[in-house]
Short mmCIF file of C-alpha atoms and ligand atoms in Angstrom, two decimals:
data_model
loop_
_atom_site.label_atom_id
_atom_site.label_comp_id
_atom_site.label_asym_id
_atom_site.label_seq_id
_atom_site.Cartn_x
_atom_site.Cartn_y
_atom_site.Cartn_z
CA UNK G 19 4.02 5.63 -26.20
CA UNK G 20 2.91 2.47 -24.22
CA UNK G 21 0.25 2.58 -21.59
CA UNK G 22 1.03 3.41 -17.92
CA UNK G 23 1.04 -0.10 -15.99
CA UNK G 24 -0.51 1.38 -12.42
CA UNK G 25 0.46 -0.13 -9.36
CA UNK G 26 -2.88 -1.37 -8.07
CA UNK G 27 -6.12 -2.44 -10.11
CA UNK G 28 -8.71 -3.28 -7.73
CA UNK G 29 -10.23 -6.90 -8.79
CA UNK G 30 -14.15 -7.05 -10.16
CA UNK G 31 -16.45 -9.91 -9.67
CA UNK G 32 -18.79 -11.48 -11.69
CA UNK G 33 -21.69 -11.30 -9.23
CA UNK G 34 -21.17 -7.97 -7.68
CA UNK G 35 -23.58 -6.17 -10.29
CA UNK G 36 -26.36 -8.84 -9.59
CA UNK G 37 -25.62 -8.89 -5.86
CA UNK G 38 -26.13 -4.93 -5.59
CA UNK G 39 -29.21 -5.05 -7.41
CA UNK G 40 -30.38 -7.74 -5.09
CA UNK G 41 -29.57 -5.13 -2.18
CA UNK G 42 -31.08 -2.23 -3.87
CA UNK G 43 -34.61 -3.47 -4.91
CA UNK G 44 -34.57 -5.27 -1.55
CA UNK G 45 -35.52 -3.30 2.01
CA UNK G 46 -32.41 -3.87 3.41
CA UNK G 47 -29.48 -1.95 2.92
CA UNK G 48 -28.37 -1.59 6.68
CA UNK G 49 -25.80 -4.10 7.89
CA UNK G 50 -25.99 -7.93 9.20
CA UNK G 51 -28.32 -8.79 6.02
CA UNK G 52 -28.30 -11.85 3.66
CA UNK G 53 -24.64 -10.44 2.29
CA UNK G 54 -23.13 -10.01 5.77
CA UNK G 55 -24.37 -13.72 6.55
CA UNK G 56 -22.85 -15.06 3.51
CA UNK G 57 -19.40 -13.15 3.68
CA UNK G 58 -18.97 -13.71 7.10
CA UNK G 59 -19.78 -17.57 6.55
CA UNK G 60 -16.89 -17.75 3.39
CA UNK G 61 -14.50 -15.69 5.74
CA UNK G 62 -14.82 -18.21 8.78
CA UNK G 63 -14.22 -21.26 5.45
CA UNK G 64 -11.02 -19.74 4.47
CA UNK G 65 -9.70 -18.32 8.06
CA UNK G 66 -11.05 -21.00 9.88
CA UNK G 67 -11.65 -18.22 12.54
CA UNK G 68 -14.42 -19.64 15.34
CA UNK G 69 -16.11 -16.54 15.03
CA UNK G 70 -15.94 -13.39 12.65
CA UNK G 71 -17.61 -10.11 12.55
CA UNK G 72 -17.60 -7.91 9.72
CA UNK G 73 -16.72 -4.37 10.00
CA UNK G 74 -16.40 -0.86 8.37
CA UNK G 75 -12.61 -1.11 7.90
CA UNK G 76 -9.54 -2.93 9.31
CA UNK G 77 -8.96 0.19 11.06
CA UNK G 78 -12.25 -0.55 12.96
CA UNK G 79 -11.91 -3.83 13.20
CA UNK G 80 -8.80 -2.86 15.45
CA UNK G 81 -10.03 -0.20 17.58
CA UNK G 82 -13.00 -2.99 18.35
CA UNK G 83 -10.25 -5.33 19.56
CA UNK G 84 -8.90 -2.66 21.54
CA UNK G 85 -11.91 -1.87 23.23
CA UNK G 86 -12.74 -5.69 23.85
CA UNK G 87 -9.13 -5.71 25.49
CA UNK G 88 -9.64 -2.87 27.81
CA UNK G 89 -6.95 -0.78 26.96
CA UNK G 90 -6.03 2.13 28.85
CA UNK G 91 -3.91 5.51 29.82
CA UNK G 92 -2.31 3.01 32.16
CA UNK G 93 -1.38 0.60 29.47
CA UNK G 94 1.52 -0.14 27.13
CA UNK G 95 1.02 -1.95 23.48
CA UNK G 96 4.20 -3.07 21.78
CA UNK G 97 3.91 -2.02 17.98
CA UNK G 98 6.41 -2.66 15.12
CA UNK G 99 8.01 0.37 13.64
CA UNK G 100 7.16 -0.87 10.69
CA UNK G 101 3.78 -1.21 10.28
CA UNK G 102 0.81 0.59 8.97
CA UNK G 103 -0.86 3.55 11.18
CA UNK G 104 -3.92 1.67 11.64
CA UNK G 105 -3.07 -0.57 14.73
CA UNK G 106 -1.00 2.21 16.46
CA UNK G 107 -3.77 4.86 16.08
CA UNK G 108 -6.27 2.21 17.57
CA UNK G 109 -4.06 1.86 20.32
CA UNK G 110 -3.42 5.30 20.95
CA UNK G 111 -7.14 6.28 21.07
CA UNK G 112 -7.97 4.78 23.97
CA UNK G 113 -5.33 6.37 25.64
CA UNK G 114 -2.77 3.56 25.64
CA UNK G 115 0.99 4.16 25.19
CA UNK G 116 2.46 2.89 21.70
CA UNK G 117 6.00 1.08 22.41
CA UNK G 118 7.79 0.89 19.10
CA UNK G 119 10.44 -1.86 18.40
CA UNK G 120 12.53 -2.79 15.85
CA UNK G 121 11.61 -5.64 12.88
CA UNK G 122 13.39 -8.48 11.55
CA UNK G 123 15.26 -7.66 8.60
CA UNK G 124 13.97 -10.67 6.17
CA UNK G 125 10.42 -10.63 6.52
CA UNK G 126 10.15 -7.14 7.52
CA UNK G 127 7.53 -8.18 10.31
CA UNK G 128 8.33 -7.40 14.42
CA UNK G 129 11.62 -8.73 15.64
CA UNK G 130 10.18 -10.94 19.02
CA UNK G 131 13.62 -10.52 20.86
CA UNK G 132 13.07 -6.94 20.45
CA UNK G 133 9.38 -7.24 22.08
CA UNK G 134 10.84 -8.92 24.49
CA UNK G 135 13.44 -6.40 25.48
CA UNK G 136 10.11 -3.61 25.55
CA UNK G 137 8.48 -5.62 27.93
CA UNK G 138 7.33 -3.72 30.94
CA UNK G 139 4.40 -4.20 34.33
CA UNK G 140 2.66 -2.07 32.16
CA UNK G 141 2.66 -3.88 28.67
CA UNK G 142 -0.98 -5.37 27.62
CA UNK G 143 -0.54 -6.44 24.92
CA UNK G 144 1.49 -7.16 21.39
CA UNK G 145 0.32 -5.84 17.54
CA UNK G 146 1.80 -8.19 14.74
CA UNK G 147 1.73 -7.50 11.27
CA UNK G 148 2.00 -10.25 8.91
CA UNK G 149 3.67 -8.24 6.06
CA UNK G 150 2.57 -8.76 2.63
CA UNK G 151 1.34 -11.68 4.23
CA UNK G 152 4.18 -13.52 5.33
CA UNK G 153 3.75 -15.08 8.99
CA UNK G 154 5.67 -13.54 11.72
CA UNK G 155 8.06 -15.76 14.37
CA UNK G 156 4.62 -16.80 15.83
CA UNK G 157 6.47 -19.57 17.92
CA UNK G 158 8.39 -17.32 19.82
CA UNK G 159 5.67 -14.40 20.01
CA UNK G 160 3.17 -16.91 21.24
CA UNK G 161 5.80 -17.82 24.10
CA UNK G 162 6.98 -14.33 25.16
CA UNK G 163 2.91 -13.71 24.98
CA UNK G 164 2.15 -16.50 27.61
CA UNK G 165 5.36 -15.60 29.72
CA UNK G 166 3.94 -12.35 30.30
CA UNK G 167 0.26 -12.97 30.02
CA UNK G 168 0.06 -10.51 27.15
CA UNK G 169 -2.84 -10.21 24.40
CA UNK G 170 -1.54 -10.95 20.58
CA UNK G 171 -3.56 -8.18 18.35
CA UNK G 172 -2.63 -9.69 14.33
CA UNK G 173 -3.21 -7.44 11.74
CA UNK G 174 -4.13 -9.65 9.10
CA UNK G 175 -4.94 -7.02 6.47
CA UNK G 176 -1.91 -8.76 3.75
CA UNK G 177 -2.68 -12.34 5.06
CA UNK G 178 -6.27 -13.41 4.00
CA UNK G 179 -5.93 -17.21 3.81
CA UNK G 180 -2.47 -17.57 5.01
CA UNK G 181 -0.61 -19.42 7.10
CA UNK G 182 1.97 -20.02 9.60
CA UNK G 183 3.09 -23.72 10.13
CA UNK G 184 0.09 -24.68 8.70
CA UNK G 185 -2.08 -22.55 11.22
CA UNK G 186 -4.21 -19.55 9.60
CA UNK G 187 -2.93 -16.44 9.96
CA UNK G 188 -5.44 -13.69 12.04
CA UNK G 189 -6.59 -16.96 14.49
CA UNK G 190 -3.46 -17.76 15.73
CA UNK G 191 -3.49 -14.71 18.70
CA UNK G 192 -6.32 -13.74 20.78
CA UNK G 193 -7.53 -11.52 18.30
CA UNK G 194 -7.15 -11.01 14.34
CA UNK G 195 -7.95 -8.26 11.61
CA UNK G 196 -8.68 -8.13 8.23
CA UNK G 197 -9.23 -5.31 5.49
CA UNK G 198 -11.21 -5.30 2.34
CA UNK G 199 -9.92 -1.83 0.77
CA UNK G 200 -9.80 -1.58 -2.24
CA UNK G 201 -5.56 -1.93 -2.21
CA UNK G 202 -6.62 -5.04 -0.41
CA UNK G 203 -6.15 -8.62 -2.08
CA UNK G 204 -10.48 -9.29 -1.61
CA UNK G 205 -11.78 -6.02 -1.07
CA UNK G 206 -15.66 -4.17 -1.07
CA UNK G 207 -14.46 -0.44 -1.48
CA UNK G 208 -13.63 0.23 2.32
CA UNK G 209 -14.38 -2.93 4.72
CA UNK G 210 -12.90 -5.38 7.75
CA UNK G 211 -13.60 -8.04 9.98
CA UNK G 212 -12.28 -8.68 13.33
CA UNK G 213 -11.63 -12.65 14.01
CA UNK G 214 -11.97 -14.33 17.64
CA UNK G 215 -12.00 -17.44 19.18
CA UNK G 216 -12.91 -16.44 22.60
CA UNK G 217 -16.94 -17.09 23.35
CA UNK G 218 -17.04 -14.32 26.21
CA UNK G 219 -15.03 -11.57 23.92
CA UNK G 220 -17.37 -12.55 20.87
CA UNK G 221 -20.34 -12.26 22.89
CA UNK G 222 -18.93 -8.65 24.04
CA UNK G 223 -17.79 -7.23 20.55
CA UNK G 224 -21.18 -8.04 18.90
CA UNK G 225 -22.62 -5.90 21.43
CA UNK G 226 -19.41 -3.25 21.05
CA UNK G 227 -19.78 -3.36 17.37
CA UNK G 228 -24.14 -2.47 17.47
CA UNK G 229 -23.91 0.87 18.87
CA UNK G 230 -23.48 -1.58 22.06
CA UNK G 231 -26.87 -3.04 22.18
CA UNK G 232 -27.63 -6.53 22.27
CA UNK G 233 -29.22 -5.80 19.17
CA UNK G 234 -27.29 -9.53 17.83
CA UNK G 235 -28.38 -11.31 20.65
CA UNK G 236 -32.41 -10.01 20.12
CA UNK G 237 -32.26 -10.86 16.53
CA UNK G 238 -31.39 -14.33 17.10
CA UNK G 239 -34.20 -14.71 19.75
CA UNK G 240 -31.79 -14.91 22.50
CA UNK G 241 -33.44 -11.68 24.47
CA UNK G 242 -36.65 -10.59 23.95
CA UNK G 243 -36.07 -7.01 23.88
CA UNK G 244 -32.71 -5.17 22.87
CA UNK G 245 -31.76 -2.23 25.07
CA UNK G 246 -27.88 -0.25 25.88
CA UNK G 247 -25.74 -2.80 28.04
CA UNK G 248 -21.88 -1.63 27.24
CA UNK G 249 -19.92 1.02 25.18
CA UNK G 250 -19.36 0.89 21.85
CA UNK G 251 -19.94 2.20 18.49
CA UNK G 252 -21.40 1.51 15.45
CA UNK G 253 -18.75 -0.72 13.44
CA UNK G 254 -21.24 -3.32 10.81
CA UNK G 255 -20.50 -2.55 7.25
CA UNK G 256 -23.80 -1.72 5.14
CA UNK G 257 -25.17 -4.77 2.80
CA UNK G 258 -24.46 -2.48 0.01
CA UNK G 259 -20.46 -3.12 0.43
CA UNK G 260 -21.00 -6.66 2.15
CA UNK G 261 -22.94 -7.21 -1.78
CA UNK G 262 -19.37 -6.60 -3.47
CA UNK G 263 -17.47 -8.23 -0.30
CA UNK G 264 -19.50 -11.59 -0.81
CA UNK G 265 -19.15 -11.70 -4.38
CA UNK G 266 -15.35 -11.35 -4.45
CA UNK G 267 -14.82 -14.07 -1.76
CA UNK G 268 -16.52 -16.32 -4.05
CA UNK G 269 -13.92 -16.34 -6.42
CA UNK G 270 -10.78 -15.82 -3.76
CA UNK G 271 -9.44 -19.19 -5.06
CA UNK G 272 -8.75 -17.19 -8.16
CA UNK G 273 -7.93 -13.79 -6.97
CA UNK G 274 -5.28 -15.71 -5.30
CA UNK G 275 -4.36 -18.07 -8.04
CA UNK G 276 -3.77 -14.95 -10.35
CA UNK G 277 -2.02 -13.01 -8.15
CA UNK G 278 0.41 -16.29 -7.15
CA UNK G 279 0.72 -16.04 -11.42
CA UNK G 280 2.29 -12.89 -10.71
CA UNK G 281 4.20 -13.30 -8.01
CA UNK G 282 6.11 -16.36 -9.00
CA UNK G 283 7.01 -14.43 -12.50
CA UNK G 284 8.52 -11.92 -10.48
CA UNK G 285 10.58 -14.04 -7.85
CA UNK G 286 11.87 -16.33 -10.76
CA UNK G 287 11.93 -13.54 -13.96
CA UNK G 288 14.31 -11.19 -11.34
CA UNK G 289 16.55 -14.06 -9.41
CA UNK G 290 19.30 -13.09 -12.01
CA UNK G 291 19.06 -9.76 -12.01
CA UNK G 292 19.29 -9.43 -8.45
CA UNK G 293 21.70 -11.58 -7.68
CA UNK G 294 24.09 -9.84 -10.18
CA UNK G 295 23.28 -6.26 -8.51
CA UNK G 296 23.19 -7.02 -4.43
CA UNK G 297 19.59 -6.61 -4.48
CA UNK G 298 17.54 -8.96 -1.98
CA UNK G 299 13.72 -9.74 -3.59
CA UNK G 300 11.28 -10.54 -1.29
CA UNK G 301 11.73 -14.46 0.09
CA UNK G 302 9.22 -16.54 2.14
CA UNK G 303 10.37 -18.47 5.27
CA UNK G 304 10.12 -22.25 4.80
CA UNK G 305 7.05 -21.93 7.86
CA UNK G 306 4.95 -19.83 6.24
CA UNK G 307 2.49 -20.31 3.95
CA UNK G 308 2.26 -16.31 1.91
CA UNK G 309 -0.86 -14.70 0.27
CA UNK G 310 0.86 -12.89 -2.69
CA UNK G 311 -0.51 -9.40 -1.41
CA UNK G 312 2.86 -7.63 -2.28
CA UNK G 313 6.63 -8.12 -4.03
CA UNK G 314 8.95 -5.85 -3.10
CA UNK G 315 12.61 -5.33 -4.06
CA UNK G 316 15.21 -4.72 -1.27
CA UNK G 317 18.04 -2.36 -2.99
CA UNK G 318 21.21 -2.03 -1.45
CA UNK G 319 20.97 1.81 -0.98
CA UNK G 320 18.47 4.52 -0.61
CA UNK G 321 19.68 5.94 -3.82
CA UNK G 322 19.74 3.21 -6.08
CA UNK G 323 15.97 2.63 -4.21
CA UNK G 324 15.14 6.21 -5.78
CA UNK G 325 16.77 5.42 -9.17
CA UNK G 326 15.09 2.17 -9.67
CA UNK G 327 11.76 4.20 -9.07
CA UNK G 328 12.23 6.87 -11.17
CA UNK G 329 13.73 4.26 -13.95
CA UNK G 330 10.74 2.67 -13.94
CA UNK G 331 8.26 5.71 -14.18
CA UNK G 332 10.20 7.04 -17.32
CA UNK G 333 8.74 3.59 -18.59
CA UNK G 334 5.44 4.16 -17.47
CA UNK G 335 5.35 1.60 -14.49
CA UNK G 336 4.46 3.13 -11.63
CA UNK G 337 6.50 1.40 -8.52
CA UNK G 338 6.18 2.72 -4.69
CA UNK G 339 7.69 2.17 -1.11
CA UNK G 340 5.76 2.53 1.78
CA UNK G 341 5.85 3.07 5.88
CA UNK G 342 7.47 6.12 7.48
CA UNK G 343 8.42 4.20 10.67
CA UNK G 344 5.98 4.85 13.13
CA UNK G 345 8.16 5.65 15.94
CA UNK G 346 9.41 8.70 13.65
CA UNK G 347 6.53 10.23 12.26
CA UNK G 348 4.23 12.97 14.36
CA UNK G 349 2.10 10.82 15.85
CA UNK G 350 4.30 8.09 16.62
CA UNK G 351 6.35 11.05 18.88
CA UNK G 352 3.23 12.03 20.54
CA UNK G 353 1.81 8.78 21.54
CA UNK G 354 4.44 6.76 21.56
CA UNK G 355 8.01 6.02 22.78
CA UNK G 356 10.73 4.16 20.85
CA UNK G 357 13.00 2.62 23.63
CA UNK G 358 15.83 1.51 21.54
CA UNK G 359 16.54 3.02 17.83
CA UNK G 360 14.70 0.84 15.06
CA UNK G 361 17.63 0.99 12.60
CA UNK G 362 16.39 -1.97 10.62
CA UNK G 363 12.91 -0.34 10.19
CA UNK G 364 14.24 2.74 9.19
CA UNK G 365 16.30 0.77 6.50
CA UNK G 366 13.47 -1.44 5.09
CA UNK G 367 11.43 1.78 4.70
CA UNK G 368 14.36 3.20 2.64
CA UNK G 369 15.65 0.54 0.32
CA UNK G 370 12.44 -0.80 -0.53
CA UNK G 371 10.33 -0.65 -3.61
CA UNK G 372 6.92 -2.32 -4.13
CA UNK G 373 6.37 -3.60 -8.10
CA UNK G 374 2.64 -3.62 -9.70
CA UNK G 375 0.86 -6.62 -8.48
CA UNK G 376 -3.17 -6.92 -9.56
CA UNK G 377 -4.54 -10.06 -10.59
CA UNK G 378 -5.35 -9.31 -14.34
CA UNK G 379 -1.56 -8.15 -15.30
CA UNK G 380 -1.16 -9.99 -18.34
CA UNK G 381 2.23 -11.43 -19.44
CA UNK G 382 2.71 -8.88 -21.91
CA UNK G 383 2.40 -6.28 -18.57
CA UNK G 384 4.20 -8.76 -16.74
CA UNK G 385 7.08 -9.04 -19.48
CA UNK G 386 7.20 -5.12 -20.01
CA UNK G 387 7.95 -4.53 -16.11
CA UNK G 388 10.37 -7.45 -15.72
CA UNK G 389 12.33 -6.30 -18.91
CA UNK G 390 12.41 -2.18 -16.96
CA UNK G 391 13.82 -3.73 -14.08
CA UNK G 392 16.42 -5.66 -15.13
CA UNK G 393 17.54 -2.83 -17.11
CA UNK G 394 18.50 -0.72 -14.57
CA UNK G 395 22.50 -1.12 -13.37
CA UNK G 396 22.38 -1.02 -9.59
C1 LIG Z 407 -4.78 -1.42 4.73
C2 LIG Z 407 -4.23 -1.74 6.06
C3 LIG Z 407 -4.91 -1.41 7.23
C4 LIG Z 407 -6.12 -0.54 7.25
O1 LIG Z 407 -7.20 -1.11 6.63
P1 LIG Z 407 -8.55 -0.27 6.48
O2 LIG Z 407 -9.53 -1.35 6.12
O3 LIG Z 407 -8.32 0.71 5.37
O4 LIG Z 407 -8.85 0.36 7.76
C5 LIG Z 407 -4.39 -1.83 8.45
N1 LIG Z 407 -3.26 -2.52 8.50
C6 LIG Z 407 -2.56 -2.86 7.40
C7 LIG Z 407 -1.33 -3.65 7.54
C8 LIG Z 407 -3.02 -2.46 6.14
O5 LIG Z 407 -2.31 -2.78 5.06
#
């Protein structure tokens, strides 16, 4: 019996021990220490983001960004069907209406001629997801954005150091999100960051994201006492994850080297294969510049989506798919409307399957998985 090959390993770094026993025989454990400085300086190196504040989670980092924006009962977001829950649910908790629209069946990220058709008096603003990475049409979302004066909310959480014609992805809207969970390709156990460029929304989300205090603005010996001045909550990670999150951005170059190792074996090892057996692998427009976060397989039916997966397990490799389209699950009925079908959404969630992607698969893993999938008669 070979060992099970899981489908996410989350990455160690060499200083994380040191850095948490740095935290623990220090006094400070709370957030916006030493840790927080020095993570949020590497994460404004590799984003190139004017400003960045670490958070709690991605999902925080988003419902931030929707406070900063002002969103309302009265307002309309337009959200891709595909997507993860995160951004909607942000959305949707301050009241504002979810407006789901279809994706674009290559990249799997929102279709912009489809936002465009959603467009309403009432829309504030538009969520992109950069899946696995892979930049979305910014050109034209940029344009329809500007036509209709609407904000651009990217959920960077696959796209850590990517880009889009050269641009980094998460500073190319008015706002951008990152995650570090542990599924995440740099990651401190549960842990964001929202990016900005704007000096009047920075100088409102540090206050937002202090319990909204000007606690920031004291610290730096800008006020000279801190006291309640806006809403908010209380959204700054503890030193004790920002220990990990600072030692694991030290090495990003080769997180991200390793996991490009694996990717590329993939794309190349399965070309064949999938060629032979009307399967479509994951491919990367020309534009955009990818961050190896996920491959994924696009079979040509459901059913030969569910074989492949079971195939695999009965090898001990354990390969998922992901998103129940938003605009059909619970919530998305309850907060949301869906004004034209998303048939291509629906479709990506059902022919896709995800394969194991960590960065210490070794080749003889890597070999193993690439041998079970090409196996398998579609
Ligand atoms: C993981 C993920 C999130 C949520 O991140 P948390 O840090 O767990 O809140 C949001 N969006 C996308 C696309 C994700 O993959």
């Amino acid at each position: 019996m070979t060992d099970r090959i899981i489908f996410s390993r989350p990455f160690r770094a060499t200083a994380e021990r040191d850095n948490l026993l740095t935290v623990l025989d220090s006094d400070h454990s709370h957030g916006d220490g030493q840790f927080t400085r020095s993570a949020t300086a590497r994460i404004k190196a590799i984003t190139g983001a004017d400003h960045a504040l670490l958070t709690t989670s991605c999902t925080h980092a988003l419902e931030l960004g929707a406070l900063l924006l002002e969103l309302g009962p009265d307002d309309e977001v337009i959200v891709p069907s595909f997507a993860f829950t995160s951004a909607a649910t942000a959305m949707a908790l301050r009241g504002a209406t979810c407006v789901f629209v279809d994706i674009d069946d290559t990249t799997g990220n929102i279709d912009p001629a489809a936002a465009a058709a959603a467009v309403t008096a009432r829309t504030k603003a538009i969520v992109v997801m950069h899946y696995g990475g892979v930049a979305a049409d910014m050109g034209s979302l940029l344009n329809l954005a500007a036509t209709y004066g609407l904000a651009i909310i990217e959920d960077n959480a696959h796209g850590l150091g990517g880009t889009w014609r050269g641009r980094k992805l998460g500073t190319i809207g008015t706002l951008g999100t990152q995650s570090f969970h542990d599924t995440k390709n740099v990651h401190c156990g549960e842990g964001g960051a929202l990016l900005l460029a704007d000096e009047i929304l920075m100088h409102r989300a540090e206050i937002m994201r202090e319990k909204g205090t000007d606690r920031a603005h004291f610290l730096r010996g800008q006020v000279d006492k801190y006291s309640w001045q806006d809403i908010g909550s209380s959204y700054l990670p503890s030193e004790l994850n920002t220990a990990v999150l600072d030692a694991q951005l030290a090495e990003f170059d080769t997180i991200q080297a390793n996991r490009h190792r694996v990717w590329n074996t993939y794309a190349s090892a399965l070309s064949a294969w999938a060629a032979r057996n009307d399967v479509r692998p994951m491919t990367i427009p020309a534009d955009s510049g990818h961050t190896a976060h996920l491959f994924y397989l696009r079979m040509p039916t459901e059913d030969r989506r569910d074989g492949l997966i079971e195939h695999l397990a009965g090898r001990g490799i354990v390969a998922p798919f992901h998103y129940i389209p938003l605009d059909s699950s619970p919530a998305g009925l309850k907060y949301g409307r869906t004004p034209v079908p998303c048939t291509r959404s629906a479709n990506f969630s059902a022919t896709i399957v995800r394969l194991p992607l960590w960065p210490m698969l070794s080749a003889v893993q890597l070999t193993r998985i690439v041998d079970a999938v090409t196996e398998y008669r579609v």
